[in-house]
Short mmCIF file of C-alpha atoms in Angstrom, two decimals:
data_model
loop_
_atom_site.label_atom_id
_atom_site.label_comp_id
_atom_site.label_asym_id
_atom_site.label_seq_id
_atom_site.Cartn_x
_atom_site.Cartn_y
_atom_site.Cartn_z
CA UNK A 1 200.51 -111.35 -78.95
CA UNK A 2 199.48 -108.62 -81.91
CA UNK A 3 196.19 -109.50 -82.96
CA UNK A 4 196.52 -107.26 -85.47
CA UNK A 5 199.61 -107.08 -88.37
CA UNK A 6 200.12 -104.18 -90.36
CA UNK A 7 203.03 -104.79 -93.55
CA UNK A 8 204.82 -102.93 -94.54
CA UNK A 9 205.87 -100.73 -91.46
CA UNK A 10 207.64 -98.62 -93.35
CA UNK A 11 206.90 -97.38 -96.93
CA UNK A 12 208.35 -94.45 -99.32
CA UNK A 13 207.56 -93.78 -102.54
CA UNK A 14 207.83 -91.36 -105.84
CA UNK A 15 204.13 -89.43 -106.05
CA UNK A 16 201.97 -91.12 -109.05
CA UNK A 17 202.72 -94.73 -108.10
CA UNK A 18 200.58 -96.87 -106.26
CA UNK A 19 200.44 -98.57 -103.11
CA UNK A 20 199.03 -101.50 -101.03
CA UNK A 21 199.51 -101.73 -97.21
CA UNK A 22 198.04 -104.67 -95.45
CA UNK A 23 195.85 -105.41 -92.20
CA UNK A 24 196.36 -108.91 -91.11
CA UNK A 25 194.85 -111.13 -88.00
CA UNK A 26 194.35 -114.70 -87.31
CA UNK A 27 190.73 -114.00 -85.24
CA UNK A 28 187.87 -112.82 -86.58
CA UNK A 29 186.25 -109.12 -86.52
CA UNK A 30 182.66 -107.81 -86.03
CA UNK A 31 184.73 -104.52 -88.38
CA UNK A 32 187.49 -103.20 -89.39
CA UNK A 33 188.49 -99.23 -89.07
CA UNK A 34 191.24 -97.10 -90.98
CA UNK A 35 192.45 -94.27 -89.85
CA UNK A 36 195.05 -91.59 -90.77
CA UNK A 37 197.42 -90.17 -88.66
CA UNK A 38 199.35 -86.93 -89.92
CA UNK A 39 202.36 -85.59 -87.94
CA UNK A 40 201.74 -83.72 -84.15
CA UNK A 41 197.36 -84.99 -84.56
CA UNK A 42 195.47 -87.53 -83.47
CA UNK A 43 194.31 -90.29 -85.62
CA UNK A 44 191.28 -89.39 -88.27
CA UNK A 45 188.66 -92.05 -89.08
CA UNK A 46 188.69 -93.31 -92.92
CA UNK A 47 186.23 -95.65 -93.41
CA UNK A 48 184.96 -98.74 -91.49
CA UNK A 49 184.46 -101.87 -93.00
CA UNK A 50 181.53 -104.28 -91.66
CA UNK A 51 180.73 -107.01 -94.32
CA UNK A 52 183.41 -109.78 -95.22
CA UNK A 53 184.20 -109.00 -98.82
CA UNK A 54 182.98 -105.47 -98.56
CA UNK A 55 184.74 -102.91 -100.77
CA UNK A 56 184.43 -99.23 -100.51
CA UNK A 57 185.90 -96.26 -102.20
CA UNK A 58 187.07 -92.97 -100.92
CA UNK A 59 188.53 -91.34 -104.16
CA UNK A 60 191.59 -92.81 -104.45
CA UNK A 61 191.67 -94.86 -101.79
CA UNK A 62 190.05 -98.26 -101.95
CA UNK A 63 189.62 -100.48 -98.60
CA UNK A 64 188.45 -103.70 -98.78
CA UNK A 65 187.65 -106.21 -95.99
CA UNK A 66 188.41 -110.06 -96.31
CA UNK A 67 185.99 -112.67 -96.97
CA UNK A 68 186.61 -114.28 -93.55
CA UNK A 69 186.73 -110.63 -91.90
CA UNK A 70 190.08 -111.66 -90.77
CA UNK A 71 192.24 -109.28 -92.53
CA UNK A 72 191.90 -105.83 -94.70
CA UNK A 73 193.71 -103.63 -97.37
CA UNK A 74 194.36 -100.45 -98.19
CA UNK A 75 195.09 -99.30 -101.52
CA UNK A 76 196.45 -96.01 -102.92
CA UNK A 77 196.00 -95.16 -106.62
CA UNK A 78 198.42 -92.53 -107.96
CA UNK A 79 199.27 -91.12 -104.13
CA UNK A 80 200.16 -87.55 -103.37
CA UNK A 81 202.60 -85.99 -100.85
CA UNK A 82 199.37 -85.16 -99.08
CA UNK A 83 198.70 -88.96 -98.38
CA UNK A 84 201.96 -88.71 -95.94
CA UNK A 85 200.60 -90.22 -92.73
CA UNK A 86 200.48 -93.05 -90.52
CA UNK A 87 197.95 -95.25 -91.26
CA UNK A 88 196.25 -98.06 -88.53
CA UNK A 89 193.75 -100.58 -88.82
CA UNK A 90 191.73 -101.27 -86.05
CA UNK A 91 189.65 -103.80 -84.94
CA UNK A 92 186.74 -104.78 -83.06
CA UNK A 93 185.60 -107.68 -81.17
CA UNK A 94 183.14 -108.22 -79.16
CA UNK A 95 183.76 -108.66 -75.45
CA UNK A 96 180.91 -109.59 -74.24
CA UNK A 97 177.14 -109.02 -74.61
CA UNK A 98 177.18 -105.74 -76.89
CA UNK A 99 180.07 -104.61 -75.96
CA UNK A 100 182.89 -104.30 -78.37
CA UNK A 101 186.73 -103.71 -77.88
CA UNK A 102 188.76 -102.15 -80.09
CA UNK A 103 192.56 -103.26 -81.25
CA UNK A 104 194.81 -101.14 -82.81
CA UNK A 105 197.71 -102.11 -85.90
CA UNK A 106 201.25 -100.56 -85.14
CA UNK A 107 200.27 -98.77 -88.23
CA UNK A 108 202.45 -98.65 -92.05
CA UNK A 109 204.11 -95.35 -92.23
CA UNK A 110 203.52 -93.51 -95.72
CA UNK A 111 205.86 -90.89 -97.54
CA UNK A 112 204.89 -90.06 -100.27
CA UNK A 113 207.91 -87.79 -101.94
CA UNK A 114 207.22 -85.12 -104.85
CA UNK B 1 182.61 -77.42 -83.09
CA UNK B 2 185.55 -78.32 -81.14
CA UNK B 3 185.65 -81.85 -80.65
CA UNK B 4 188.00 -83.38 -78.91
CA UNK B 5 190.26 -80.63 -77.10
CA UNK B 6 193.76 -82.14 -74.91
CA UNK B 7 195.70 -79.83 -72.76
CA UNK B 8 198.39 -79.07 -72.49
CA UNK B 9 199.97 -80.02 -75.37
CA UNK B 10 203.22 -80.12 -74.06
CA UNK B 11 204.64 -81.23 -70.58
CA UNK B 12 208.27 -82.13 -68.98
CA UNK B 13 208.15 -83.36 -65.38
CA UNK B 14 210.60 -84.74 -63.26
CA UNK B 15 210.49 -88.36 -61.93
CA UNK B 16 207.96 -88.58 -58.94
CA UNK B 17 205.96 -85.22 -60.02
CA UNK B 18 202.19 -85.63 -60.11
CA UNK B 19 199.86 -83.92 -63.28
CA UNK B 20 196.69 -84.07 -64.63
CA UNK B 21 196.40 -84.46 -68.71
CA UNK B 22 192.88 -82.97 -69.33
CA UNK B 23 190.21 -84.27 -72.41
CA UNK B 24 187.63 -82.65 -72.98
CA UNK B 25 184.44 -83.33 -75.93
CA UNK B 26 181.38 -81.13 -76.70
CA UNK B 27 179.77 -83.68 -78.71
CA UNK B 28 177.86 -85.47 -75.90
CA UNK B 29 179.65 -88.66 -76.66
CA UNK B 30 179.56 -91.50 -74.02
CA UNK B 31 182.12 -93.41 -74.41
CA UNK B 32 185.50 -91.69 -74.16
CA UNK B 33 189.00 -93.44 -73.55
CA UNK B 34 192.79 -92.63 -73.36
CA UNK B 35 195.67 -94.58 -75.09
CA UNK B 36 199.29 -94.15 -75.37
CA UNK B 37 201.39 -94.04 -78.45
CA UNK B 38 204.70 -94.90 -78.48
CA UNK B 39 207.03 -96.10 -81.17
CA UNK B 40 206.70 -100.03 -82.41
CA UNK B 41 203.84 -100.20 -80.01
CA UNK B 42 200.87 -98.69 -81.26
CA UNK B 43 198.21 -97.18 -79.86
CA UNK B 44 197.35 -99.09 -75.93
CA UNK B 45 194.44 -98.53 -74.04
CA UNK B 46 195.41 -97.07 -70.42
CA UNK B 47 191.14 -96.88 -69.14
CA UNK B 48 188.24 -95.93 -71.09
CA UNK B 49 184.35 -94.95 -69.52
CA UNK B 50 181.23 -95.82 -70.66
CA UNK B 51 179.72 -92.98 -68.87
CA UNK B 52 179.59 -90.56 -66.29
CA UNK B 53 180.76 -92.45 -63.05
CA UNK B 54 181.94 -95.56 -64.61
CA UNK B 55 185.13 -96.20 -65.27
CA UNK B 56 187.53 -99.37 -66.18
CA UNK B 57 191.20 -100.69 -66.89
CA UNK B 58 192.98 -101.13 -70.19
CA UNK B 59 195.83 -102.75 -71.65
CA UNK B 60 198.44 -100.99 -69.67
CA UNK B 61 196.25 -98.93 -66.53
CA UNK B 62 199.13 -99.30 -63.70
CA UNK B 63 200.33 -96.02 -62.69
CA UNK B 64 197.93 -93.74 -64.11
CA UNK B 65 194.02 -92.86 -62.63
CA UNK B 66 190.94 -91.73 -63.96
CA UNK B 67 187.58 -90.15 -63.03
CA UNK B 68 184.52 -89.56 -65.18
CA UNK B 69 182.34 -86.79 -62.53
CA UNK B 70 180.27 -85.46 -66.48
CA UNK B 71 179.74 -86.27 -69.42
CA UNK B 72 182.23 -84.13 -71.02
CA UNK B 73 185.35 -84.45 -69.36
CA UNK B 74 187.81 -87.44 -68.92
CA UNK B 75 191.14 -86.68 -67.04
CA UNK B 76 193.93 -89.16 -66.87
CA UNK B 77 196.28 -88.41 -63.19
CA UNK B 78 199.57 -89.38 -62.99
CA UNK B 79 200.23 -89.71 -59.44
CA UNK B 80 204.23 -90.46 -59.04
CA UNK B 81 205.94 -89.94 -62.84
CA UNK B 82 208.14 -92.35 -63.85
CA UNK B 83 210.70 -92.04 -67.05
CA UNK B 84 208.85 -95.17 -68.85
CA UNK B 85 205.81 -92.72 -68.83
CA UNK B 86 207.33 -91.07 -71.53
CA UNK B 87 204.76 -91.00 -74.26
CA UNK B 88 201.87 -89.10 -76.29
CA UNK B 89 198.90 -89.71 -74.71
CA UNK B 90 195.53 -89.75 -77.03
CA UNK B 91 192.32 -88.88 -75.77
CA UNK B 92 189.20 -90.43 -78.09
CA UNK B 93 185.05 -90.73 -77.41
CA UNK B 94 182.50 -92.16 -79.66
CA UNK B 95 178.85 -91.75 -78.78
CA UNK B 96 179.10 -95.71 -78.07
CA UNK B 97 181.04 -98.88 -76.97
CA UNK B 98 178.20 -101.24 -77.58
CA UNK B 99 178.42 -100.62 -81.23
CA UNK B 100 180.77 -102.25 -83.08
CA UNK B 101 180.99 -99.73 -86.35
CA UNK B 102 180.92 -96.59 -83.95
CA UNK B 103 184.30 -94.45 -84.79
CA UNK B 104 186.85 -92.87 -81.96
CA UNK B 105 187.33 -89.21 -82.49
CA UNK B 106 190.82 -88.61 -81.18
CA UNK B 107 192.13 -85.59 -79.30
CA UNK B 108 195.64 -83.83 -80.67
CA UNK B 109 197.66 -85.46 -78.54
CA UNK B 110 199.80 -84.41 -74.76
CA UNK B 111 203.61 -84.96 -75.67
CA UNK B 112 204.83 -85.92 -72.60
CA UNK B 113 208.40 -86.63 -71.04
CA UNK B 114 209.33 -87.55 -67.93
CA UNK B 115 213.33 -86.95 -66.71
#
């Protein structure tokens, strides 16, 4: 079972549009991460997300985290070829005590074409 | 400051070989764990430590070992290579499990295939 949903997995577009990609789950999270992946790295941290209905800005990228901290977005205003990437959600829960694990999306592939 | 450093980056080995996938981080972090990435699967969680001597299973742990002797360094042993260990591996730490907002800085990746 995927606790965690990315849509879509794939996505290409023209540079200057905009974009939404989408972090779904049917159990609740303590937070939410997003991180990029760019071709032959490892994943690079975004932002994480703590408060249901929290929003937060990184220039043109807004994340926002659902009421219910059950699911998260992504969104891309006017993208660049240099948002190209893989992006993943990721999610933690706790496990017990204070310990937290963390479940990763399959991850929405970006190209973004000039 | 270095972070995160995985070597080799590259490896081939023939089914039944034995290697060692090193991880190394010089930012005193804790926690430090090693996933897989293939494709349509994600990123899975082969063991993770909490700390220097204590180690434990993830998701998918069968066929692969782990030791945590310092702080720094986390290496993953395959002992008997099989072709469905054909992967990247990641290496990540974060200064700690317990917290639920703390983020995993990842290693480059070991691109490994196994014939």
């Amino acid at each position: 079972t995927q606790l965690l949903e990315q849509s879509p997995q794939f996505l290409s577009i023209q540079e200057g549009e905009n974009l939404t990609v989408y972090c779904n789950s049917s159990s609740v999270f303590s937070s939410l991460q997003w991180y990029r992946q760019e071709p032959g790295e490892g994943p690079v941290l975004l932002v994480t997300v703590v408060t249901g209905g929290e929003v937060k800005k990184l220039k043109r990228l807004t994340f926002q985290f659902g009421d219910a901290r059950k699911d998260s977005s992504l969104h891309i205003t006017a993208a660049q070829p240099g948002d190209t990437g893989l992006y993943l959600c990721a999610g933690a829960k706790n496990s017990g005590g204070s310990n937290y694990k963390l479940t990763f999306g399959k991850g929405t592939l970006l190209t973004v074409n000039p | 400051n270095a972070g995160v450093t995985q070597t080799p980056k590259f490896q081939v080995l023939k089914t039944g070989q034995s290697m060692t996938l090193q991880c190394a981080q010089d930012m005193n972090h804790e926690y430090m764990s090693w996933y897989r990435q293939d494709p349509g699967m994600g990123l899975r969680l082969i063991h993770y430590s909490v700390g220097a001597g204590i180690t434990d299973q993830g998701e998918v742990p069968n066929g692969y070992n782990v030791s945590r002797s310092t702080t720094e360094d986390f290496p993953l042993r395959l002992l008997s290579a099989a072709p469905s260990q054909t992967s990247v591996y990641f290496c990540a730490s974060s200064y700690a499990e317990s917290s639920y907002n703390s983020p995993l800085h990842f290693g480059n990746g070991t691109r490994l295939t196994v014939t």
